[in-house]
Short mmCIF file of C-alpha atoms in Angstrom, two decimals:
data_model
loop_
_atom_site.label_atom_id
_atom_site.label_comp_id
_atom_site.label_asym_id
_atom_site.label_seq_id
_atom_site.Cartn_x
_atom_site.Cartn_y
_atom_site.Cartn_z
CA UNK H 76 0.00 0.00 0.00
CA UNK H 77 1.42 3.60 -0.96
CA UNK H 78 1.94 6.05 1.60
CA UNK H 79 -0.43 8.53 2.99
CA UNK H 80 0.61 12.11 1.77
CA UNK H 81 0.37 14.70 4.83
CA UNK H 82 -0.27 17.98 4.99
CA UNK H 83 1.03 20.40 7.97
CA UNK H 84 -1.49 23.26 9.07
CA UNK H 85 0.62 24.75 11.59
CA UNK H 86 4.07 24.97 12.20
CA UNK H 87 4.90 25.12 15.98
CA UNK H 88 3.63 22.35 17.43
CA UNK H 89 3.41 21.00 13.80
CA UNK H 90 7.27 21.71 13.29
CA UNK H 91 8.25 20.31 16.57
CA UNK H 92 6.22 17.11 16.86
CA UNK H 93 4.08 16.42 13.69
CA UNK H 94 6.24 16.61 11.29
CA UNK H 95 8.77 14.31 12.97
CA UNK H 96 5.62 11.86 13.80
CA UNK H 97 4.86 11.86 10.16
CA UNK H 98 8.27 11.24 8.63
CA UNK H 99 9.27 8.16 11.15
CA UNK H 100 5.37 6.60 10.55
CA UNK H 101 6.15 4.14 7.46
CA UNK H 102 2.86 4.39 6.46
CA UNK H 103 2.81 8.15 5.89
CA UNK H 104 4.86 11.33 3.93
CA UNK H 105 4.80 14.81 4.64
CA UNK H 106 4.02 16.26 1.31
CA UNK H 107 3.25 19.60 2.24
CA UNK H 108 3.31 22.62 4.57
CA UNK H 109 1.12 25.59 4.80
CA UNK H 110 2.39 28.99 6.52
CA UNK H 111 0.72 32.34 5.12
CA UNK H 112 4.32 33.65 5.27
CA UNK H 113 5.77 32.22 1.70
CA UNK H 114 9.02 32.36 2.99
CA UNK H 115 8.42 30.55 6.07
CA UNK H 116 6.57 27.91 4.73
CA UNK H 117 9.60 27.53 2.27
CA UNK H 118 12.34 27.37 4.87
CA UNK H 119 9.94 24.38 6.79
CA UNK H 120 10.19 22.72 3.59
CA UNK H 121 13.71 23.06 3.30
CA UNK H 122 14.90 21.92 6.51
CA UNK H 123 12.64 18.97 6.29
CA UNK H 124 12.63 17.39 2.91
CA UNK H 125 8.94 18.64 1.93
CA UNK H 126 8.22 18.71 -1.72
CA UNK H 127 5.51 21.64 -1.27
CA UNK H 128 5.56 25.00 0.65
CA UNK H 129 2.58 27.11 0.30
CA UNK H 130 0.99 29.65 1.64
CA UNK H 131 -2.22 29.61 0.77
CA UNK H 132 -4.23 26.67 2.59
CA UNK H 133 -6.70 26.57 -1.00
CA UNK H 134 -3.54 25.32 -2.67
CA UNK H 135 -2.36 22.71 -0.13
CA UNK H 136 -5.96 21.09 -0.03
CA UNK H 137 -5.91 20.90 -3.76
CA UNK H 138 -2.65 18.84 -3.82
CA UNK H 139 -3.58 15.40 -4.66
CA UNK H 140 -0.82 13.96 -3.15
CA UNK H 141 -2.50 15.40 0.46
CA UNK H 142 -5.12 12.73 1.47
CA UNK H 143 -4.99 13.93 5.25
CA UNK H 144 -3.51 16.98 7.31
CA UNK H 145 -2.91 17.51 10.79
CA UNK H 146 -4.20 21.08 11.90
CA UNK H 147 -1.83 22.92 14.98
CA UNK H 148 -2.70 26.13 14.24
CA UNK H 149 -4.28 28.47 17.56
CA UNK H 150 -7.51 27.03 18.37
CA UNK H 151 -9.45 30.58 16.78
CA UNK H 152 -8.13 29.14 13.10
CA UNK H 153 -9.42 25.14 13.80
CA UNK H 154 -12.59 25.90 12.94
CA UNK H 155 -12.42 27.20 9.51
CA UNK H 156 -9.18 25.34 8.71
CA UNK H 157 -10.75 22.51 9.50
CA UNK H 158 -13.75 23.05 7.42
CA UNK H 159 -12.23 23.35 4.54
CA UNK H 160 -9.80 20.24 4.94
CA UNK H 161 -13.21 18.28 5.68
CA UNK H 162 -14.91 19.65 2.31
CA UNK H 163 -11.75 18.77 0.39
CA UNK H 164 -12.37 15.08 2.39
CA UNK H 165 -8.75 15.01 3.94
CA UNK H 166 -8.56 13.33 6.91
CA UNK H 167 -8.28 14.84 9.99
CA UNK H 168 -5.54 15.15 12.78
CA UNK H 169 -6.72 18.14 14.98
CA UNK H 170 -4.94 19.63 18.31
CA UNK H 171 -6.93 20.55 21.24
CA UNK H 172 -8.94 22.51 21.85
CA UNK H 173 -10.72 21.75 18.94
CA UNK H 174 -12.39 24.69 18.28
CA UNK H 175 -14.20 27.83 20.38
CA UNK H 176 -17.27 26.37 21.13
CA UNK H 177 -19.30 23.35 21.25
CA UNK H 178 -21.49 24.38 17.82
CA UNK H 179 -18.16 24.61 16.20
CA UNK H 180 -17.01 21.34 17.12
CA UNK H 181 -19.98 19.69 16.86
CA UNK H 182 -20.92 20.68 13.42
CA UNK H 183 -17.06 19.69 12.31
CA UNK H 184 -18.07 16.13 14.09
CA UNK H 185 -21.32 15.76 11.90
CA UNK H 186 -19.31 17.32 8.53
CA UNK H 187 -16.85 14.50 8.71
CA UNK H 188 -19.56 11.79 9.44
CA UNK H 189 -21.12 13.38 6.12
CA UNK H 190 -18.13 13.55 4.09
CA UNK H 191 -16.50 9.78 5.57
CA UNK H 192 -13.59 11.68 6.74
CA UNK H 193 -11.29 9.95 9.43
CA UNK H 194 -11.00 12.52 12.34
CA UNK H 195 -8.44 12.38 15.47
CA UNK H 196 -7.80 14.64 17.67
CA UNK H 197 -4.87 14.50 20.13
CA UNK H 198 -5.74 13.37 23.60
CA UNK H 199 -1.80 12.13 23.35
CA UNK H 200 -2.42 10.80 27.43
CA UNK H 201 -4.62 7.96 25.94
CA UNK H 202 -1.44 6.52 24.80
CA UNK H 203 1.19 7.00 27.55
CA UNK H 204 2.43 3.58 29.12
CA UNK H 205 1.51 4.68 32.75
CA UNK H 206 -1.82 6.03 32.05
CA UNK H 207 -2.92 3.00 29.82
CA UNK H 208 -2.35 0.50 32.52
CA UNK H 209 -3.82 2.87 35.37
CA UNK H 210 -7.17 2.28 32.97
CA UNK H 211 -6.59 -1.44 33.31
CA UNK H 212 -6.67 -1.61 36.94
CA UNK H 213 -9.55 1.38 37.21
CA UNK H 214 -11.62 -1.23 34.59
CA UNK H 215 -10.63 -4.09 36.61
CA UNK H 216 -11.90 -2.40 39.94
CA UNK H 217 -8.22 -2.50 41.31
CA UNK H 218 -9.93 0.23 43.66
CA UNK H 219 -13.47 -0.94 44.29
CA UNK H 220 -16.26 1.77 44.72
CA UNK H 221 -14.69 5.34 44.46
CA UNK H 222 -14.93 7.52 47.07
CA UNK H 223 -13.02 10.68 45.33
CA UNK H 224 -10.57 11.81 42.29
CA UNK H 225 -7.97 14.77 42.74
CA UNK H 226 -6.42 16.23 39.31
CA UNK H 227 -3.96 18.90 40.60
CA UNK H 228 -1.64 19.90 37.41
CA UNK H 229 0.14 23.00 38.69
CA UNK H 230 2.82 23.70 36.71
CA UNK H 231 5.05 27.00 36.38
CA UNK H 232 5.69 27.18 32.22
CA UNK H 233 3.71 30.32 32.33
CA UNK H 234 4.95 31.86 35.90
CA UNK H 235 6.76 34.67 34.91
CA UNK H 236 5.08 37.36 33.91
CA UNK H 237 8.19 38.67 31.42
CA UNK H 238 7.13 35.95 29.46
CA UNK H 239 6.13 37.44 26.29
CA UNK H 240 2.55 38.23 25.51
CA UNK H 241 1.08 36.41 22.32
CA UNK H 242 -2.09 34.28 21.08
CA UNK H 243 -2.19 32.36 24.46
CA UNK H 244 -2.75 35.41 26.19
CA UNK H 245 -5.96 36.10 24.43
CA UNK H 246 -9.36 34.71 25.10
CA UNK H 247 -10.27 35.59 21.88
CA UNK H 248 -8.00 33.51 19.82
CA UNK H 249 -8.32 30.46 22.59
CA UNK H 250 -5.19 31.12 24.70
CA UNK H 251 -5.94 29.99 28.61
CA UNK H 252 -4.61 26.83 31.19
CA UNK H 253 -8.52 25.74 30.78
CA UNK H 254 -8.04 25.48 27.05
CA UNK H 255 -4.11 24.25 26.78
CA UNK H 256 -4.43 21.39 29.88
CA UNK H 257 -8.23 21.67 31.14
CA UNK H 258 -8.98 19.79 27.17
CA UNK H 259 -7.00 17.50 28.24
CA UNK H 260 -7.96 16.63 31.76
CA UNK H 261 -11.68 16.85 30.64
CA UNK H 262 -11.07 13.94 28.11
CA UNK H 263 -9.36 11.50 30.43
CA UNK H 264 -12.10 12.02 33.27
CA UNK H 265 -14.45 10.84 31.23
CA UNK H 266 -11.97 8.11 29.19
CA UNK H 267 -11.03 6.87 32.56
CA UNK H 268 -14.17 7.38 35.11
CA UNK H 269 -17.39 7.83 32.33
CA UNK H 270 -19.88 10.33 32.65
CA UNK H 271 -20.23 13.69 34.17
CA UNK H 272 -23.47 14.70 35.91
CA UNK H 273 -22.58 18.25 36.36
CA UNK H 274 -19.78 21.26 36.88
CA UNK H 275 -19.00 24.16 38.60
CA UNK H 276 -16.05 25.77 37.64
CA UNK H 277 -13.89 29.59 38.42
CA UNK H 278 -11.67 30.77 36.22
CA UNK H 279 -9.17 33.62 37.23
CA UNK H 280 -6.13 35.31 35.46
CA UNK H 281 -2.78 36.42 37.87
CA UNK H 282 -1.38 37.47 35.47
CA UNK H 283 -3.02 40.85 33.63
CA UNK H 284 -0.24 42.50 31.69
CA UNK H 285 2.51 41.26 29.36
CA UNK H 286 5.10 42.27 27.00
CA UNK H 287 4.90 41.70 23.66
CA UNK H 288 7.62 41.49 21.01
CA UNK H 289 8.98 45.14 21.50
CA UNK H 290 8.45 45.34 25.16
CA UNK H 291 5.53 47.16 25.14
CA UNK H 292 2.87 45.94 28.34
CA UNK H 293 -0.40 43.98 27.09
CA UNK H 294 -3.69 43.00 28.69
CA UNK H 295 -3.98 39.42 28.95
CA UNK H 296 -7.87 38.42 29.84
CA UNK H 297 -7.07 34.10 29.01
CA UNK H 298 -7.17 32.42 32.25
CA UNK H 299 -4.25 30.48 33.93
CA UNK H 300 -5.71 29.08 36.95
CA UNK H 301 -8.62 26.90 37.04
CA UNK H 302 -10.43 25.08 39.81
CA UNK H 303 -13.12 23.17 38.63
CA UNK H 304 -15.71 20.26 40.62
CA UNK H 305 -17.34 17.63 39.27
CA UNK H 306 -20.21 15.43 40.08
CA UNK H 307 -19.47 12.22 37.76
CA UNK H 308 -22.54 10.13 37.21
CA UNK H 309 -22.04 7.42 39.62
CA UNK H 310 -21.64 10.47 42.09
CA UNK H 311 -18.00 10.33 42.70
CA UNK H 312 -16.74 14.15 43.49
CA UNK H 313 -13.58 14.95 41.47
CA UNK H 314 -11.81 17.91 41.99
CA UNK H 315 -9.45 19.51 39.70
CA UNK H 316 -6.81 22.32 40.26
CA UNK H 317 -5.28 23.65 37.19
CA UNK H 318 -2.26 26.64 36.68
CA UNK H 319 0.16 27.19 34.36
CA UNK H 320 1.57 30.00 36.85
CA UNK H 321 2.73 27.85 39.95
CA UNK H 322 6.25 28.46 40.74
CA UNK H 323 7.80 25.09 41.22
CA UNK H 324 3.92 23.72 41.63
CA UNK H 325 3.92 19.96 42.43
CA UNK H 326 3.30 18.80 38.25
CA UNK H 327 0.55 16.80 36.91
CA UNK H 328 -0.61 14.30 39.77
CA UNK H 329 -4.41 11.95 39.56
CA UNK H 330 -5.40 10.46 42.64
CA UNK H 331 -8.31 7.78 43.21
CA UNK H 332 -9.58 6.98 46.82
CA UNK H 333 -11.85 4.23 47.01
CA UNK H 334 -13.35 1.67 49.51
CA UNK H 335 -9.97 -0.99 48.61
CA UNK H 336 -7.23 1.58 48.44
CA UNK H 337 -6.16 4.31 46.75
CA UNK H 338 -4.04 4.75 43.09
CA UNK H 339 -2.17 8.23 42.24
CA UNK H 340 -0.26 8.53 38.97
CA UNK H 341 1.76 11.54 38.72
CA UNK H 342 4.92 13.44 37.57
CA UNK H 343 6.66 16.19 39.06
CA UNK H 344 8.71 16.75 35.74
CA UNK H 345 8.19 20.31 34.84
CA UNK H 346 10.24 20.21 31.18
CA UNK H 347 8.09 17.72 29.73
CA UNK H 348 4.81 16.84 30.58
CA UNK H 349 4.89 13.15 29.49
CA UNK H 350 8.47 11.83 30.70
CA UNK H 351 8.31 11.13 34.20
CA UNK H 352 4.94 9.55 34.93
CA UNK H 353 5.25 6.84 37.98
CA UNK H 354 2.17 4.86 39.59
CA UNK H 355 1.86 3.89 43.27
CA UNK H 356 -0.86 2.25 45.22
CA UNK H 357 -1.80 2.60 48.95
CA UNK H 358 -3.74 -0.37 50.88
CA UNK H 359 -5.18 -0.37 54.38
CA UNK H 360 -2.81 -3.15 55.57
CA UNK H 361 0.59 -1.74 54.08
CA UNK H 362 2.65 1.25 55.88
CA UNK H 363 3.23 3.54 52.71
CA UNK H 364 2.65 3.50 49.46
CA UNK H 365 4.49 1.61 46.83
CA UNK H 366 5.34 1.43 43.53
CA UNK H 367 3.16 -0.25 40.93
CA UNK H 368 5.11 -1.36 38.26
CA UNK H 369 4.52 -1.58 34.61
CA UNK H 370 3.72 -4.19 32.92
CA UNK H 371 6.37 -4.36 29.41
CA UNK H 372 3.04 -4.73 27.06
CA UNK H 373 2.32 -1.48 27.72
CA UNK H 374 5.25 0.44 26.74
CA UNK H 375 5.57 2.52 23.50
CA UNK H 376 7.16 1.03 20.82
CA UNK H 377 10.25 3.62 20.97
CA UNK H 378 10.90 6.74 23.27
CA UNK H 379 12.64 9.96 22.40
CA UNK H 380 13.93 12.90 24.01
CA UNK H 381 10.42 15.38 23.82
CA UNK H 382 8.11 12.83 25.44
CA UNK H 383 5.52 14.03 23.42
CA UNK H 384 6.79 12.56 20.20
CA UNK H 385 6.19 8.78 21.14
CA UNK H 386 2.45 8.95 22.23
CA UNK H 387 1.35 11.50 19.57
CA UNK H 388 3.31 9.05 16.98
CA UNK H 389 0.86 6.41 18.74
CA UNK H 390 -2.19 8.62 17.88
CA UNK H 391 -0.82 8.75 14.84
CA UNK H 392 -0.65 5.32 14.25
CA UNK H 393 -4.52 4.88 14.76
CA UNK H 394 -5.53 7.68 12.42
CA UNK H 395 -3.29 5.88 9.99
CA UNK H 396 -4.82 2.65 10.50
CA UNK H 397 -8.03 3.60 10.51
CA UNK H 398 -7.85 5.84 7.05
CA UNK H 399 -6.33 2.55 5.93
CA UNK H 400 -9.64 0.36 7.29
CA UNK H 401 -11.89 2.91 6.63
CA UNK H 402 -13.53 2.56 10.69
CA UNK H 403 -13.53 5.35 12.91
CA UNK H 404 -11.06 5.81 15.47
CA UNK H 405 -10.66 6.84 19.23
CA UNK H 406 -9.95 9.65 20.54
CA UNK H 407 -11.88 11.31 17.15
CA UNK H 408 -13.59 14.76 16.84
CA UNK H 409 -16.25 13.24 18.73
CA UNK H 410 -14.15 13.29 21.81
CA UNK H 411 -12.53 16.11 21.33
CA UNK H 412 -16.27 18.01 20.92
CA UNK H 413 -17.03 16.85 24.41
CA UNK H 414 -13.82 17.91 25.81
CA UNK H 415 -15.12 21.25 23.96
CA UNK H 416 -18.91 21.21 25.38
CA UNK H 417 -17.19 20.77 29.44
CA UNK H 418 -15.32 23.85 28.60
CA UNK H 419 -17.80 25.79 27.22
CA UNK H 420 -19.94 24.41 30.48
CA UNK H 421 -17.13 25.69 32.94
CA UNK H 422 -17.12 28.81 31.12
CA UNK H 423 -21.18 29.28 31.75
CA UNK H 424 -20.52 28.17 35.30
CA UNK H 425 -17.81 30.62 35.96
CA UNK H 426 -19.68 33.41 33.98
CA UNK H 427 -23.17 32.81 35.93
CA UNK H 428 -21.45 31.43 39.56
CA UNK H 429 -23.42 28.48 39.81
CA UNK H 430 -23.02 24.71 39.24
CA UNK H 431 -24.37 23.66 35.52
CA UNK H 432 -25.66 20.04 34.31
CA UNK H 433 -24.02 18.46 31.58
CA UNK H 434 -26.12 16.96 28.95
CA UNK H 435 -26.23 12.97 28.39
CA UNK H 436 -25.10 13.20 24.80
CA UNK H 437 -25.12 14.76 22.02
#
């Protein structure tokens, strides 16, 4: 079977980590990047080995060597960008958030249904060695009946306020902790613990002002802290502390109490927010807790410096094999839209101080 020609929409996070995804995949070939500067998009193509810089999205979609693109652009361009990838039917790899809003995302969701387009979107903690296997034992009621879930992911990447002011400053363009890591903790709540009955969520910015490119002070109105309850549908509470301010805040920790012990998977590695994930149990009967270890099935194939790179190349892997089978694939658009609609929930909560139900489905 030929390869799958690629197309990059965004060249950050596209640069950094899907491009290098792409070209180890054997099954697929970056064929093309898109950057609205022309020169830009030419020196991408350059340093990778891309046959086709453009800069003029139109002329990437109409490449017919592009059957699929992956879309890291700020979340205020995923919408449109999106839209028109779907309409040219290229498959879809699309970062989180998603898009703005729940009628964005949703109407993207029922697009690609209409147009048999293979959608992912890249919940990249679905495929991290550590997490996979705390699933396992949460499935196989390693726990018994929950009692209560702590997310605390307090991390200091955004701390100092002389960092410079840009889109993730801005509400308006989809910049905000709630939007960057609150997508993500949103999706694995309900990946690893189901439903959610209802919210209430507050949303506050420390940081107001910050420089931008020529030192001049901006106002920045995107959130960085975020503490957010839940009510899941069984009733467990869950509650969730989210910063991207904390100096030297404790990392990206999940702890389940229940009536047969307690499981907390965490990291305290603030330079990469994959690498450095350990599990550890506690039990009635033993003094402290210890460490669970891994079992070698669940490891990643291959690990690399940015721990990023191995689990998105696993997310990867499934939007590749399921463009190849032609059956949908998990963590889709689907998944990403309901990471989208508990955002847009917290938002209303925040906005109108009160807790808010979450719908059944959609």
């Amino acid at each position: 079977m030929s390869k799958i020609g690629v197309g990059i929409i965004g060249t950050g996070f596209g640069q950094i980590i899907h491009i290098p995804a792409l070209q180890i995949h054997p099954d697929t070939e970056v064929v093309a990047v898109y950057h609205r500067d022309r020169h830009k998009a030419q020196q991408i193509a350059d340093k990778f080995g891309i046959p086709h810089a453009c800069d003029h999205l139109e002329d990437l979609l109409a490449l017919q060597s592009v059957q699929a693109v992956t879309i890291s652009t700020p979340p205020s361009f995923h919408y449109a960008q999106a839209k028109m990838a779907i309409e040219a039917e290229k498959h879809i790899l699309l970062e989180k958030p998603v898009t703005m809003n729940f009628q964005e995302a949703i109407a993207l969701y029922r697009l690609a249904q209409e147009k048999q387009v293979i959608t992912a979107t890249d919940f990249e903690f679905r495929c991290v060695p550590q997490w996979k296997y705390f699933k396992h034992l949460l499935d196989n009621n390693h726990v018994g009946k929950k009692r209560m879930i702590t997310i605390d992911w307090l991390v200091q990447g955004r701390a100092d306020p002389k960092r410079v002011w840009n889109w993730y400053s801005q509400k308006a363009y989809g910049g905000g902790a709630l939007g960057a890591i609150g997508s993500h903790a949103f999706d694995y709540v309900r990946w690893l613990f189901g439903d959610i009955k209802s919210l209430s969520g507050q949303l506050t910015t420390g940081i107001t002002e910050r420089p931008d490119a020529e030192g001049i002070l901006r106002s920045v109105d995107a959130d960085d802290t975020c503490n957010i309850l839940l009510e899941l549908a069984d009733g467990t509470p869950c509650n969730i502390s989210l910063s991207t301010v904390t100096y030297r805040g404790r990392g990206h920790w999940l702890s389940v109490y229940g009536e047969n012990g307690t499981l907390v998977l965490g990291s305290s590695n603030q330079a990469d927010y994959v690498h450095g994930f350990s599990l550890r149990q506690g039990k009635l009967d033993r003094p402290e807790m210890e460490i669970v270890p891994i079992p070698p099935e669940y490891d990643l194939p291959k690990t690399y410096s940015d721990g990023r790179l191995a689990p998105v190349l696993a997310i990867c892997d499934r939007w590749v094999q399921s463009i190849q089978s032609g059956q949908p694939m998990t963590p889709s658009l689907y998944e990403g839209a309901w990471s989208q609609l508990l955002m847009d929930l917290t938002q209303e909560s925040h906005e109108q101080k009160k807790w808010v139900d979450v719908p059944k489905g959609f």
